[in-house]
mmCIF file of C-alpha atoms in Angstrom:
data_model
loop_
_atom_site.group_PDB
_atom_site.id
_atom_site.type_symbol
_atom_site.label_atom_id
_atom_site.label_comp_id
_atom_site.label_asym_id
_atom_site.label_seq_id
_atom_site.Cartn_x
_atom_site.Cartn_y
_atom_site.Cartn_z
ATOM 1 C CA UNK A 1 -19.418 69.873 40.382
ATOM 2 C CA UNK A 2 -16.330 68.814 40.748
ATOM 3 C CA UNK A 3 -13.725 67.845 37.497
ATOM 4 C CA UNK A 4 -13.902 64.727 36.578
ATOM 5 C CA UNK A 5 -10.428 63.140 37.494
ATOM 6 C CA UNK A 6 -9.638 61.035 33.796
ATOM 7 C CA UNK A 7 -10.188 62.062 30.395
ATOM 8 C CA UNK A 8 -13.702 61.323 29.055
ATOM 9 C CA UNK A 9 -14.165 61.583 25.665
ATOM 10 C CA UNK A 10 -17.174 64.317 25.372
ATOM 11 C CA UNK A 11 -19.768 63.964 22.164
ATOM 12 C CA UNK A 12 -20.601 67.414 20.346
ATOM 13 C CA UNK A 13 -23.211 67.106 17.515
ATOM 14 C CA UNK A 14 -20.903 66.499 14.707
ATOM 15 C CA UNK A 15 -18.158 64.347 16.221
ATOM 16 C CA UNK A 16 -16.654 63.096 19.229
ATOM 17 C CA UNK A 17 -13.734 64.260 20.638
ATOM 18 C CA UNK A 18 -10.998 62.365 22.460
ATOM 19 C CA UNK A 19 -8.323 63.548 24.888
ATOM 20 C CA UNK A 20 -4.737 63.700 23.789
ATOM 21 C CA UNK A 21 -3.934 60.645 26.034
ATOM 22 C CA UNK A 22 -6.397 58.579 25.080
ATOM 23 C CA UNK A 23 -5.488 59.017 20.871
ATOM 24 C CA UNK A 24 -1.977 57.878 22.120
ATOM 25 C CA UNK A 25 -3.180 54.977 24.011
ATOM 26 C CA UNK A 26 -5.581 54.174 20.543
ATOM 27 C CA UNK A 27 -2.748 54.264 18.757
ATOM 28 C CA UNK A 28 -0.672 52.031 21.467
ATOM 29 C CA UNK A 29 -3.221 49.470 20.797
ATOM 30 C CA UNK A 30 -3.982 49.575 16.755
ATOM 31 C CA UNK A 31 -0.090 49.307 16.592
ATOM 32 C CA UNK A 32 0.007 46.155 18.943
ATOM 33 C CA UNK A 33 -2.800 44.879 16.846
ATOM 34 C CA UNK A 34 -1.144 44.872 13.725
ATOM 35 C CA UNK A 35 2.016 43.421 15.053
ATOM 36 C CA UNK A 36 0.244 40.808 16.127
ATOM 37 C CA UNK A 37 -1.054 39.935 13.361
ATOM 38 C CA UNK A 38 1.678 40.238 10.935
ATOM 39 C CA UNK A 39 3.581 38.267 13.648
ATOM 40 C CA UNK A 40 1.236 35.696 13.431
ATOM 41 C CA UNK A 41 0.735 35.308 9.603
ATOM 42 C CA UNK A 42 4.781 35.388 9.584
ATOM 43 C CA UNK A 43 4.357 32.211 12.201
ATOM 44 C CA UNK A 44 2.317 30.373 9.575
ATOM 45 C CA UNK A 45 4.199 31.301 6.644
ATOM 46 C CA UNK A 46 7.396 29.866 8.675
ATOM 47 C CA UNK A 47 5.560 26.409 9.956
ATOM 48 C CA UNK A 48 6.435 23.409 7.912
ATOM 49 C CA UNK A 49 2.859 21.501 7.354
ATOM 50 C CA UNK A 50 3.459 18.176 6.164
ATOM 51 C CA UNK A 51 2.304 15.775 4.056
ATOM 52 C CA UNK A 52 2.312 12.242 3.577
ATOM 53 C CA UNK A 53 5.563 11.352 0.973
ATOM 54 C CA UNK A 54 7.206 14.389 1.637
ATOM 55 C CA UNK A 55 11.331 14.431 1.212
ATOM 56 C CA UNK A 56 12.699 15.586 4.016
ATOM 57 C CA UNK A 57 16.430 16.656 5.326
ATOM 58 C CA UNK A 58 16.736 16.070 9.359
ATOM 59 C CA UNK A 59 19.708 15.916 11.951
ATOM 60 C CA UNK A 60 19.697 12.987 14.547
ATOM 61 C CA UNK A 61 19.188 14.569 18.278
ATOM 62 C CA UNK A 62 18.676 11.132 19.709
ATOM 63 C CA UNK A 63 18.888 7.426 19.610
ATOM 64 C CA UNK A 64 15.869 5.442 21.624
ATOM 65 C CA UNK A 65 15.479 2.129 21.626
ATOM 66 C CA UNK A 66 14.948 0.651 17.881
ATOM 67 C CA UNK A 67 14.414 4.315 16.520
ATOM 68 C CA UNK A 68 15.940 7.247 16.128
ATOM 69 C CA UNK A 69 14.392 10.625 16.474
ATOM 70 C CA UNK A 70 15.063 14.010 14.127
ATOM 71 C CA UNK A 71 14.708 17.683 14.124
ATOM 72 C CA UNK A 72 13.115 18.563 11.103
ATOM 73 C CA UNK A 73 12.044 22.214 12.086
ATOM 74 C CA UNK A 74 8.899 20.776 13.024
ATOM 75 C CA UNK A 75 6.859 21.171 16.447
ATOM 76 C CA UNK A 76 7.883 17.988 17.122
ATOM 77 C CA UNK A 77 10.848 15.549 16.668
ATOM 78 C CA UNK A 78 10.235 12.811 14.052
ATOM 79 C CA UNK A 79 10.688 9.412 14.263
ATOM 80 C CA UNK A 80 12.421 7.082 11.957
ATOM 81 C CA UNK A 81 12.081 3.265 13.239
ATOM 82 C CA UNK A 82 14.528 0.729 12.978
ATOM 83 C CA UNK A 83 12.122 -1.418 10.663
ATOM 84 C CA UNK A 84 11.258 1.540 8.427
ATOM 85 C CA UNK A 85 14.968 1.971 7.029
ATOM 86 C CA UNK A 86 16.731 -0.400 4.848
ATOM 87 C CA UNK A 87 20.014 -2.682 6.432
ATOM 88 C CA UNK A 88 23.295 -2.437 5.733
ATOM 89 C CA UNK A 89 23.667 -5.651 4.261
ATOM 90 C CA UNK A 90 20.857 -5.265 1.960
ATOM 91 C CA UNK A 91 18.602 -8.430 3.104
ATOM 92 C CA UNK A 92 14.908 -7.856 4.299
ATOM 93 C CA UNK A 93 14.719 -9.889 7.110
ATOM 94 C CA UNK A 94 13.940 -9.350 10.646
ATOM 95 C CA UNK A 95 15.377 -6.579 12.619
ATOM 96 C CA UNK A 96 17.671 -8.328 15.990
ATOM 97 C CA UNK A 97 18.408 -7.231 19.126
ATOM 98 C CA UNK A 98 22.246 -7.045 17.469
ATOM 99 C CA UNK A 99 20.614 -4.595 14.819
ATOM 100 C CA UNK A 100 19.471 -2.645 17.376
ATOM 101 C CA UNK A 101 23.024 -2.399 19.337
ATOM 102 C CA UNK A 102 24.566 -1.086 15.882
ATOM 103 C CA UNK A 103 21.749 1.454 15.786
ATOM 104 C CA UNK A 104 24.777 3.903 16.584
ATOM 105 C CA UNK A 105 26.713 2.436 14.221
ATOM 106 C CA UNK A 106 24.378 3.358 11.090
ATOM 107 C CA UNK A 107 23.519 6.662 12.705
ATOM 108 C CA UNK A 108 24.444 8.688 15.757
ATOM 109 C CA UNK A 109 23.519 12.181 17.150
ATOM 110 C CA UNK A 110 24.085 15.210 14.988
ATOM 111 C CA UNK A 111 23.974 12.990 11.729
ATOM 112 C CA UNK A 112 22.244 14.667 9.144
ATOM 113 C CA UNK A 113 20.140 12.563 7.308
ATOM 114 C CA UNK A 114 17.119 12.562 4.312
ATOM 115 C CA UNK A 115 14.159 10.361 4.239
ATOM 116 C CA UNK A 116 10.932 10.534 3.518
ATOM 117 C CA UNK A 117 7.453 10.834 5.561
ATOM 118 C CA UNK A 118 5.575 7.615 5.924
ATOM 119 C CA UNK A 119 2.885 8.319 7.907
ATOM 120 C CA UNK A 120 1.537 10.822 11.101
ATOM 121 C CA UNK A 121 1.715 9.170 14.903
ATOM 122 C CA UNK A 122 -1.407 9.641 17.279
ATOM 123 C CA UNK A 123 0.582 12.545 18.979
ATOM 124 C CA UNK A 124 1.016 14.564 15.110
ATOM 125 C CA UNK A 125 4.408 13.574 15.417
ATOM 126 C CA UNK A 126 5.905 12.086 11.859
ATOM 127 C CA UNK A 127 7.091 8.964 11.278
ATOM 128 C CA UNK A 128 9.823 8.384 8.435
ATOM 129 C CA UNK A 129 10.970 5.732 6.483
ATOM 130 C CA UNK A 130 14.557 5.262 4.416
ATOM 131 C CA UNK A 131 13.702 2.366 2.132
ATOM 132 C CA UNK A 132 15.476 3.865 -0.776
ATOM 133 C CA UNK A 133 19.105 3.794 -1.899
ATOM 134 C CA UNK A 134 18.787 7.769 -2.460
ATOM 135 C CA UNK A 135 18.171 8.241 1.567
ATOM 136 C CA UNK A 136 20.498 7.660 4.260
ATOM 137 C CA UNK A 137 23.133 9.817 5.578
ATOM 138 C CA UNK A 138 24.368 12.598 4.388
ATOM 139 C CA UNK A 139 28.305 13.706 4.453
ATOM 140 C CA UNK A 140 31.003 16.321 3.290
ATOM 141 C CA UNK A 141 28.258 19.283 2.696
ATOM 142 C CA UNK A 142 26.770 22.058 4.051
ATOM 143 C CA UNK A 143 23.074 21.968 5.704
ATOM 144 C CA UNK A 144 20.998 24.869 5.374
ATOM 145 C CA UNK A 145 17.794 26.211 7.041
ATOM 146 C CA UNK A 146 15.271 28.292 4.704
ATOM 147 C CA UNK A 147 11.545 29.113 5.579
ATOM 148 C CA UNK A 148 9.850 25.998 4.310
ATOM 149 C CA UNK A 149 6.793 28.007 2.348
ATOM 150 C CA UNK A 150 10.338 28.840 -0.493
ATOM 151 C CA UNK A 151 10.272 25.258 -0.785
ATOM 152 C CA UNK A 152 7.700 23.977 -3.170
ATOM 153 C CA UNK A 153 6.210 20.363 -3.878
ATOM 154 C CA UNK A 154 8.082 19.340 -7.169
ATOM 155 C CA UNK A 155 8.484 15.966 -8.697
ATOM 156 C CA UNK A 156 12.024 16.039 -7.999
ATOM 157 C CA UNK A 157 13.554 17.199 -4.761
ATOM 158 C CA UNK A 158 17.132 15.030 -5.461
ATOM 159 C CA UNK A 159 19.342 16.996 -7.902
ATOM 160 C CA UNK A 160 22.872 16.189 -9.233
ATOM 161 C CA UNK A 161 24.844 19.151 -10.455
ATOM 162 C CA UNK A 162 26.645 17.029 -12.902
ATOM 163 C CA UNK A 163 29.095 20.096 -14.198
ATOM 164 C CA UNK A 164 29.705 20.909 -10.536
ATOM 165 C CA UNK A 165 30.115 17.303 -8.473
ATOM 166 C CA UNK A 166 27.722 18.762 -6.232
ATOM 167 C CA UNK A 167 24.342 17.176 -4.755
ATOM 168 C CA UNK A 168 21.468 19.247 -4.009
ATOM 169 C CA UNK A 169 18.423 17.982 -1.806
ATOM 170 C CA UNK A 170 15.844 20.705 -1.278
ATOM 171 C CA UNK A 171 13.981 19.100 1.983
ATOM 172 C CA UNK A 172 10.114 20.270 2.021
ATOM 173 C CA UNK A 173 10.424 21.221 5.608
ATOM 174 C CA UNK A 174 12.878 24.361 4.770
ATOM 175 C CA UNK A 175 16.220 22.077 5.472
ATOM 176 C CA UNK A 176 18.667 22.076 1.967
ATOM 177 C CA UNK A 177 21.407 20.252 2.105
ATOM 178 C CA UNK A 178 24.162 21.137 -0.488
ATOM 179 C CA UNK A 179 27.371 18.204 -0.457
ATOM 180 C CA UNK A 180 29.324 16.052 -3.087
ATOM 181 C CA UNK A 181 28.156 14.095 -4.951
ATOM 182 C CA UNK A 182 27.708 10.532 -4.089
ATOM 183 C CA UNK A 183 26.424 7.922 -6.245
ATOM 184 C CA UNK A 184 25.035 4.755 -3.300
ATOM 185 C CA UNK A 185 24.533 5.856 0.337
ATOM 186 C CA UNK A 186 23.929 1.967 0.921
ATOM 187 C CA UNK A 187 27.855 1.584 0.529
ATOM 188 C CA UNK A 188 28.655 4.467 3.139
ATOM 189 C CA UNK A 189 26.329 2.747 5.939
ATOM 190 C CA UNK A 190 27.526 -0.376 4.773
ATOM 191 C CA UNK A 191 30.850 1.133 5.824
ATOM 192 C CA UNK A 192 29.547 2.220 9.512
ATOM 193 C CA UNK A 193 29.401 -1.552 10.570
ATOM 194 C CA UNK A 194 32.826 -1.595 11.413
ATOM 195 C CA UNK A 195 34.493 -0.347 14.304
ATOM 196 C CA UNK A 196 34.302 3.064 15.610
ATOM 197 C CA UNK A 197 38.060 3.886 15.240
ATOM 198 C CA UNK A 198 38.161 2.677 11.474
ATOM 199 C CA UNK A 199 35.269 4.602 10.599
ATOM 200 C CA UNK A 200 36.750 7.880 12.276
ATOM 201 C CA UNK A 201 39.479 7.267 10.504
ATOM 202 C CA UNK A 202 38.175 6.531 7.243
ATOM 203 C CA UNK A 203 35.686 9.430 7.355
ATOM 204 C CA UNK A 204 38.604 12.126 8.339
ATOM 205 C CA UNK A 205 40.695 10.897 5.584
ATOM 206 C CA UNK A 206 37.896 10.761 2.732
ATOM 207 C CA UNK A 207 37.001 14.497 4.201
ATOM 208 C CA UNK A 208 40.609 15.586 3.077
ATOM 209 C CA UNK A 209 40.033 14.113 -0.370
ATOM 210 C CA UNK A 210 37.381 16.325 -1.464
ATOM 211 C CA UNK A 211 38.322 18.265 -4.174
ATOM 212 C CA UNK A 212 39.073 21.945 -3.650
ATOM 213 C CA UNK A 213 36.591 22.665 -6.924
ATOM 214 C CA UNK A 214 34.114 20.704 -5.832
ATOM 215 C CA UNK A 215 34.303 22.697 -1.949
ATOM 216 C CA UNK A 216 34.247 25.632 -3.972
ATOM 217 C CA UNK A 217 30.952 24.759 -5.787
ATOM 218 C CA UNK A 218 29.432 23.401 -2.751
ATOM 219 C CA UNK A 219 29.705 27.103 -1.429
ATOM 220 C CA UNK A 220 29.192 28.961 -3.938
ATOM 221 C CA UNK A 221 25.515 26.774 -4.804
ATOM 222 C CA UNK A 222 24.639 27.249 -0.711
ATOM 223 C CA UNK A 223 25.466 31.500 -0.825
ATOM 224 C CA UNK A 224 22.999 31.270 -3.885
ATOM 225 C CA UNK A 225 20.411 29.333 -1.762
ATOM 226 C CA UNK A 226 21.306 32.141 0.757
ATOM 227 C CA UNK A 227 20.703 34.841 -1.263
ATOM 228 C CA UNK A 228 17.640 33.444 -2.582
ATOM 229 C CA UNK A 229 15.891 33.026 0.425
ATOM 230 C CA UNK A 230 16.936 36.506 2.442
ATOM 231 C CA UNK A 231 14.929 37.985 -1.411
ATOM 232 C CA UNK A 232 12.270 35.638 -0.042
ATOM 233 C CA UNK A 233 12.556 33.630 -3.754
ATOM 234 C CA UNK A 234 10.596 30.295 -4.114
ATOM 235 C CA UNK A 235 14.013 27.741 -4.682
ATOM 236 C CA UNK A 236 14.168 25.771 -7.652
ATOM 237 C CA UNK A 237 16.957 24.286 -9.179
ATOM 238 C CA UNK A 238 16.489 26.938 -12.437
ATOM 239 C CA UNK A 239 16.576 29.941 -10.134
ATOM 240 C CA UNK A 240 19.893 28.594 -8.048
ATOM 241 C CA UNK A 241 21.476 27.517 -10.791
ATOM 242 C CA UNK A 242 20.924 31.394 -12.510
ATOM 243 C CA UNK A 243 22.812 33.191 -9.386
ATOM 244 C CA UNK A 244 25.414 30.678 -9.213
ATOM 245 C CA UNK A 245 26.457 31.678 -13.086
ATOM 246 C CA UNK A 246 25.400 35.279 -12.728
ATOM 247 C CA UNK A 247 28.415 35.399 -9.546
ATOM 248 C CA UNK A 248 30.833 33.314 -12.020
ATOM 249 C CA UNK A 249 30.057 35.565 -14.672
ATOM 250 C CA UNK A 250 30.940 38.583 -13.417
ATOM 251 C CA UNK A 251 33.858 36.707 -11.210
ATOM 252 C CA UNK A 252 32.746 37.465 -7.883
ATOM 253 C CA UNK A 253 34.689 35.542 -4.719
ATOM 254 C CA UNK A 254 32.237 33.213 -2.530
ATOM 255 C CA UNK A 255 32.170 36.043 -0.106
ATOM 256 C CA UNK A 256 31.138 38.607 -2.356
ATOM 257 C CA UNK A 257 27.867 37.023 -3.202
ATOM 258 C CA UNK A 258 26.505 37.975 0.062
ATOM 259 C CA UNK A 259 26.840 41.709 -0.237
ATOM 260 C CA UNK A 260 23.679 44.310 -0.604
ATOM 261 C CA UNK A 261 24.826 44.445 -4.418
ATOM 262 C CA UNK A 262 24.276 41.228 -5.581
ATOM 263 C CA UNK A 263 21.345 40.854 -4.024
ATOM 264 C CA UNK A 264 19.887 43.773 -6.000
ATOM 265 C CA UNK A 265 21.407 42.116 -9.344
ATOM 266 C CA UNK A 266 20.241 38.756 -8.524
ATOM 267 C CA UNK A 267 16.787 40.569 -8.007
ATOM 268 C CA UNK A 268 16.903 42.369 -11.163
ATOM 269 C CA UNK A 269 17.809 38.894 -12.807
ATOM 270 C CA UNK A 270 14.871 37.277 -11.835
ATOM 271 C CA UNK A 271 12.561 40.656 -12.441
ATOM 272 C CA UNK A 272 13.492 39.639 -16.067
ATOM 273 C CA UNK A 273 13.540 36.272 -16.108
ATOM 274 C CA UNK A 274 9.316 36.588 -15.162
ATOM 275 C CA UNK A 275 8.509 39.327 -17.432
ATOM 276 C CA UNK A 276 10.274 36.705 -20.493
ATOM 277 C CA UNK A 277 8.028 33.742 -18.862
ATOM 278 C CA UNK A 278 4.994 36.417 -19.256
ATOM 279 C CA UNK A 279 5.378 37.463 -22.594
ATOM 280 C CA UNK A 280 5.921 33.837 -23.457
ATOM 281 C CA UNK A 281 2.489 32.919 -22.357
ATOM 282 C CA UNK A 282 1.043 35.599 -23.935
#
């Protein structure tokens, strides 16, 4: 008889017994298994899932006719119409074909912009409204990008650092935008209406009159986000407002607070800060 010509694995009475090539190939496959998994619960974990009235922080990729449509780290581009957004001039009244010519006036590509969700399309796509002086567009600030499960339902997503001048919008969908403080966004697309060249103008010199404090507090709030979310940390306001003072406390520059030692302290901080919470319940 001759050999057979692949390993076969050959059953004694007590066990069976596999060839050396065939324990490697076992393994090959467990290990492929369990990436895929984790790969796949990591997936989910990253997905924004949305819900009707959700706040949400976008950037304009395109203007359409009377819409404009948003990446919002979604699997699809949302849609904000024309008619779901308030005017410039502040009168509800019927949306023109000149309102739809200034479309690019109010907002343009690249424009980063919060609003809220309104409603789901047929396709699953989301469609947004911006009936609310406290949406609109968003300027002189940093946008950041955070996996949306850190970011959880609150009753209040819109929060002024008074002490700081500093706005902080944590977007459901993992997009935190961290920028001065400004009191009406009506005013500021009120301001868009006029002529391109104005407006560039306008907008470079208000950009130079931001306070170097206030640049310095923008930062130093979006390395804490940063931090945060690399220690995978839900964000709340309490918890980025505790590493922002533990850096100014112990006087570290902006670009310290992204080294491996922080991290750890900022760790340790909020080890403690749960165990208090615990025994307080208790």
């Amino acid at each position: 008889m001759l050999p057979s010509p692949s390993p076969i694995p050959s059953q004694s009475a007590s066990k069976t017994v596999f060839s050396k090539d065939m324990e490697q190939q076992s393994a090959t496959v467990k290990w492929w298994r369990r990436s895929v998994e984790w790969w796949n619960a990591l997936t989910c974990l990253s997905m924004f899932k949305p819900e009707i009235g959700d706040i949400i922080v976008g950037r304009v990729v395109e203007v359409a006719q009377k819409r404009w449509k948003l990446e919002i780290n979604f699997n699809q581009d949302a849609v904000l119409m024309l008619s779901s957004m308030n005017l410039p001039d502040g009168i509800q009244r019927r949306r023109t074909a000149v309102d739809e010519l200034n479309m690019r006036n109010v907002f343009e590509e690249n424009d980063v912009i919060c609003a809220e969700v309104r409603n789901f399309q047929n396709d699953g796509s989301l469609q947004l409204q911006a009936r609310s002086q406290k949406y609109g567009k968003l300027e002189k600030g940093q946008l950041l990008t955070v996996p949306p499960y850190l970011v959880k339902r609150q009753k209040q997503h819109f929060h002024h650092l008074v002490q700081y001048g500093v706005d902080l919008i944590l977007g459901c969908n993992g997009f935190i935008w961290v920028g001065e403080h400004c009191d009406a966004r009506d005013t500021v697309a009120e301001e868009q209406l006029n002529n391109t060249e104005e407006q560039n103008t306008k907008s470079t010199r208000v950009s130079e009159n931001v306070p170097l404090e206030t640049r310095r507090n923008i930062c130093r709030v979006a390395n804490a986000v940063r931090v945060l979310s690399t220690l995978g940390f839900s964000l709340t306001l309490e918890v980025i407002l505790e590493a922002f003072n533990l850096s100014s406390t112990l006087n570290l520059g902006i670009d310290e607070m992204l080294v491996s030692e922080f991290h750890v302290l900022v760790a340790e901080k909020e080890a403690e800060r749960r165990s208090s919470l615990t025994k307080k319940k208790r």
